[in-house]
Amino acid sequence: TNCCLKAVKKAQIAPGQTVLITGAGPIGLMFIMLVKYFGARAIATDLLPSRIAKALSVGAEAAFDARDADLVAKIHAMTDGMGVDTTLLAVPSEKAFFQALDCTRKGGKILFFAEFPEEVEIPLNPNVLYRREIDLIGSYSSSFRLQNLAADIVFNSRIDVPALISDRFPLQELSAAVERAIAPTQETYKILIYP
């Protein structure tokens, strides 16, 4: 929670904003919940129908297949033609980044939260950032300054933490839990182990 919370704070997400979250895995779902917690609207994208449905179930106002040819038009239609205020990149995808550029409004922000392969380089015309005044931000790891707030959000159920848990294993079934983590299904999110 702390890592995602730090990113949301760094992006200065505030009430009334609209935020695009690319990827509706465990991180993306956490972002949807935190964006809502801070009073903003969340729109999500993913490739898996089950994750698109999950994004809606945890509070996304809309969730789309990232391959939808009309994605940019749909997001602009939801934002009075402006585009979203902020995009949180929760998948290491060059295609997702360029979608974010197309979907983010002038003066908006794009935050990189996913770790890309080291060899990936994204070709970018700097005039796109200059003319549209887009801020590119990175956020990595957690912050001790946010730990109290992160604990409050989790332990006082200010977000739906159980919705992020797909599997529960007793400690004696640790090997099965590890196998599930190594070979996750489309329905795998967070795995808990109970001692």
mmCIF file of C-alpha atoms in Angstrom, residues 10-154:
data_model
loop_
_atom_site.group_PDB
_atom_site.id
_atom_site.type_symbol
_atom_site.label_atom_id
_atom_site.label_comp_id
_atom_site.label_asym_id
_atom_site.label_seq_id
_atom_site.Cartn_x
_atom_site.Cartn_y
_atom_site.Cartn_z
ATOM 1 C CA LYS A 10 3.627 12.313 -5.846
ATOM 2 C CA ALA A 11 1.138 12.696 -8.711
ATOM 3 C CA GLN A 12 -0.861 15.097 -6.486
ATOM 4 C CA ILE A 13 -4.128 13.314 -7.180
ATOM 5 C CA ALA A 14 -6.966 15.377 -5.764
ATOM 6 C CA PRO A 15 -10.775 15.492 -5.591
ATOM 7 C CA GLY A 16 -12.492 16.131 -8.905
ATOM 8 C CA GLN A 17 -9.654 14.808 -11.066
ATOM 9 C CA THR A 18 -9.911 11.921 -13.512
ATOM 10 C CA VAL A 19 -7.114 9.359 -13.472
ATOM 11 C CA LEU A 20 -6.304 6.660 -16.023
ATOM 12 C CA ILE A 21 -4.727 3.500 -14.607
ATOM 13 C CA THR A 22 -3.084 1.218 -17.163
ATOM 14 C CA GLY A 23 -3.204 -2.356 -15.907
ATOM 15 C CA ALA A 24 -5.697 -3.857 -13.461
ATOM 16 C CA GLY A 25 -3.494 -6.366 -11.687
ATOM 17 C CA PRO A 26 -2.953 -6.072 -7.911
ATOM 18 C CA ILE A 27 -1.099 -2.751 -8.285
ATOM 19 C CA GLY A 28 -3.641 -1.276 -10.679
ATOM 20 C CA LEU A 29 -6.509 -2.315 -8.400
ATOM 21 C CA MET A 30 -4.780 -0.700 -5.437
ATOM 22 C CA PHE A 31 -4.389 2.481 -7.499
ATOM 23 C CA ILE A 32 -8.101 2.460 -8.367
ATOM 24 C CA MET A 33 -9.016 2.239 -4.677
ATOM 25 C CA LEU A 34 -6.541 4.935 -3.618
ATOM 26 C CA VAL A 35 -7.592 7.278 -6.428
ATOM 27 C CA LYS A 36 -11.184 6.925 -5.228
ATOM 28 C CA TYR A 37 -10.094 7.368 -1.596
ATOM 29 C CA PHE A 38 -8.578 10.738 -2.536
ATOM 30 C CA GLY A 39 -11.786 11.822 -4.279
ATOM 31 C CA ALA A 40 -10.823 11.354 -7.924
ATOM 32 C CA ARG A 41 -12.446 9.302 -10.695
ATOM 33 C CA ALA A 42 -10.625 6.187 -11.903
ATOM 34 C CA ILE A 43 -10.631 4.758 -15.423
ATOM 35 C CA ALA A 44 -8.750 1.495 -15.976
ATOM 36 C CA THR A 45 -7.417 -0.520 -18.886
ATOM 37 C CA ASP A 46 -6.285 -4.129 -19.106
ATOM 38 C CA LEU A 47 -6.073 -6.965 -21.624
ATOM 39 C CA LEU A 48 -7.946 -9.596 -19.585
ATOM 40 C CA PRO A 49 -11.764 -9.516 -19.356
ATOM 41 C CA SER A 50 -11.610 -10.829 -15.776
ATOM 42 C CA ARG A 51 -9.384 -7.930 -14.720
ATOM 43 C CA ILE A 52 -11.515 -5.382 -16.548
ATOM 44 C CA ALA A 53 -14.498 -6.718 -14.569
ATOM 45 C CA LYS A 54 -12.464 -6.667 -11.342
ATOM 46 C CA ALA A 55 -11.495 -3.025 -11.937
ATOM 47 C CA LEU A 56 -15.173 -2.092 -12.159
ATOM 48 C CA SER A 57 -15.995 -4.118 -9.046
ATOM 49 C CA VAL A 58 -13.445 -2.205 -6.927
ATOM 50 C CA GLY A 59 -14.674 1.202 -8.049
ATOM 51 C CA ALA A 60 -13.383 2.168 -11.480
ATOM 52 C CA GLU A 61 -15.905 4.413 -13.203
ATOM 53 C CA ALA A 62 -15.047 2.696 -16.476
ATOM 54 C CA ALA A 63 -12.690 -0.057 -17.595
ATOM 55 C CA PHE A 64 -11.675 -0.789 -21.165
ATOM 56 C CA ASP A 65 -9.716 -3.341 -23.134
ATOM 57 C CA ALA A 66 -6.366 -1.680 -23.839
ATOM 58 C CA ARG A 67 -6.614 -2.951 -27.444
ATOM 59 C CA ASP A 68 -9.892 -1.103 -28.040
ATOM 60 C CA ALA A 69 -9.407 0.931 -31.227
ATOM 61 C CA ASP A 70 -11.760 3.585 -29.819
ATOM 62 C CA LEU A 71 -10.044 3.812 -26.410
ATOM 63 C CA VAL A 72 -8.767 7.372 -26.823
ATOM 64 C CA ALA A 73 -12.127 8.598 -28.127
ATOM 65 C CA LYS A 74 -13.982 6.905 -25.250
ATOM 66 C CA ILE A 75 -11.716 8.476 -22.639
ATOM 67 C CA HIS A 76 -11.993 11.907 -24.254
ATOM 68 C CA ALA A 77 -15.783 11.494 -24.307
ATOM 69 C CA MET A 78 -15.713 10.837 -20.535
ATOM 70 C CA THR A 79 -13.606 13.951 -19.895
ATOM 71 C CA ASP A 80 -15.418 16.603 -21.951
ATOM 72 C CA GLY A 81 -12.858 16.215 -24.729
ATOM 73 C CA MET A 82 -9.963 17.178 -22.458
ATOM 74 C CA GLY A 83 -8.335 13.883 -21.510
ATOM 75 C CA VAL A 84 -7.477 12.616 -18.047
ATOM 76 C CA ASP A 85 -5.603 14.755 -15.533
ATOM 77 C CA THR A 86 -3.125 12.003 -14.679
ATOM 78 C CA THR A 87 -2.176 8.573 -15.982
ATOM 79 C CA LEU A 88 -0.607 5.979 -13.684
ATOM 80 C CA LEU A 89 1.361 3.456 -15.754
ATOM 81 C CA ALA A 90 1.058 0.195 -13.850
ATOM 82 C CA VAL A 91 2.324 -1.969 -16.736
ATOM 83 C CA PRO A 92 5.774 -1.834 -18.379
ATOM 84 C CA SER A 93 4.388 -1.294 -21.859
ATOM 85 C CA GLU A 94 5.635 1.121 -24.499
ATOM 86 C CA LYS A 95 2.195 0.939 -26.121
ATOM 87 C CA ALA A 96 0.562 1.864 -22.796
ATOM 88 C CA PHE A 97 2.824 4.909 -22.529
ATOM 89 C CA PHE A 98 1.812 6.189 -25.961
ATOM 90 C CA GLN A 99 -1.845 5.561 -25.106
ATOM 91 C CA ALA A 100 -1.253 7.601 -21.957
ATOM 92 C CA LEU A 101 0.151 10.454 -24.068
ATOM 93 C CA ASP A 102 -2.962 10.358 -26.247
ATOM 94 C CA CYS A 103 -5.328 10.185 -23.269
ATOM 95 C CA THR A 104 -3.727 12.746 -20.924
ATOM 96 C CA ARG A 105 -4.834 16.372 -21.144
ATOM 97 C CA LYS A 106 -2.634 19.396 -21.757
ATOM 98 C CA GLY A 107 -0.888 20.233 -18.505
ATOM 99 C CA GLY A 108 -1.446 16.682 -17.235
ATOM 100 C CA LYS A 109 0.884 14.129 -15.682
ATOM 101 C CA ILE A 110 2.059 10.631 -16.574
ATOM 102 C CA LEU A 111 3.596 8.624 -13.733
ATOM 103 C CA PHE A 112 5.748 5.558 -14.404
ATOM 104 C CA PHE A 113 5.205 2.947 -11.702
ATOM 105 C CA ALA A 114 6.167 -0.246 -13.562
ATOM 106 C CA GLU A 115 9.731 -1.419 -14.064
ATOM 107 C CA PHE A 116 10.548 -1.782 -17.765
ATOM 108 C CA PRO A 117 13.163 -4.209 -19.121
ATOM 109 C CA GLU A 118 16.549 -2.494 -19.079
ATOM 110 C CA GLU A 119 16.911 -2.647 -22.861
ATOM 111 C CA VAL A 120 13.673 -0.757 -23.537
ATOM 112 C CA GLU A 121 14.006 2.774 -24.880
ATOM 113 C CA ILE A 122 10.988 4.898 -25.750
ATOM 114 C CA PRO A 123 11.418 7.246 -28.718
ATOM 115 C CA LEU A 124 9.748 10.526 -27.891
ATOM 116 C CA ASN A 125 9.511 13.835 -29.703
ATOM 117 C CA PRO A 126 10.250 16.336 -26.895
ATOM 118 C CA ASN A 127 7.956 18.890 -28.520
ATOM 119 C CA VAL A 128 5.001 16.735 -27.408
ATOM 120 C CA LEU A 129 5.963 17.433 -23.788
ATOM 121 C CA TYR A 130 6.861 21.048 -24.496
ATOM 122 C CA ARG A 131 3.741 22.024 -26.415
ATOM 123 C CA ARG A 132 1.302 20.089 -24.271
ATOM 124 C CA GLU A 133 3.126 20.767 -20.968
ATOM 125 C CA ILE A 134 2.994 17.124 -19.919
ATOM 126 C CA ASP A 135 4.885 16.166 -16.743
ATOM 127 C CA LEU A 136 6.632 12.772 -16.773
ATOM 128 C CA ILE A 137 7.141 11.417 -13.237
ATOM 129 C CA GLY A 138 8.620 8.253 -11.794
ATOM 130 C CA SER A 139 7.798 6.705 -8.436
ATOM 131 C CA TYR A 140 9.611 3.772 -6.884
ATOM 132 C CA SER A 141 9.450 2.031 -3.511
ATOM 133 C CA SER A 142 7.869 3.282 -0.302
ATOM 134 C CA SER A 143 8.262 6.210 2.094
ATOM 135 C CA PHE A 144 8.497 5.979 5.876
ATOM 136 C CA ARG A 145 6.757 9.363 6.021
ATOM 137 C CA LEU A 146 3.596 7.744 4.651
ATOM 138 C CA GLN A 147 3.625 4.607 6.790
ATOM 139 C CA ASN A 148 1.120 5.876 9.361
ATOM 140 C CA LEU A 149 -1.333 6.892 6.633
ATOM 141 C CA ALA A 150 -0.801 3.603 4.791
ATOM 142 C CA ALA A 151 -1.492 1.648 7.984
ATOM 143 C CA ASP A 152 -4.598 3.734 8.690
ATOM 144 C CA ILE A 153 -5.950 3.124 5.176
ATOM 145 C CA VAL A 154 -5.415 -0.642 5.444
#
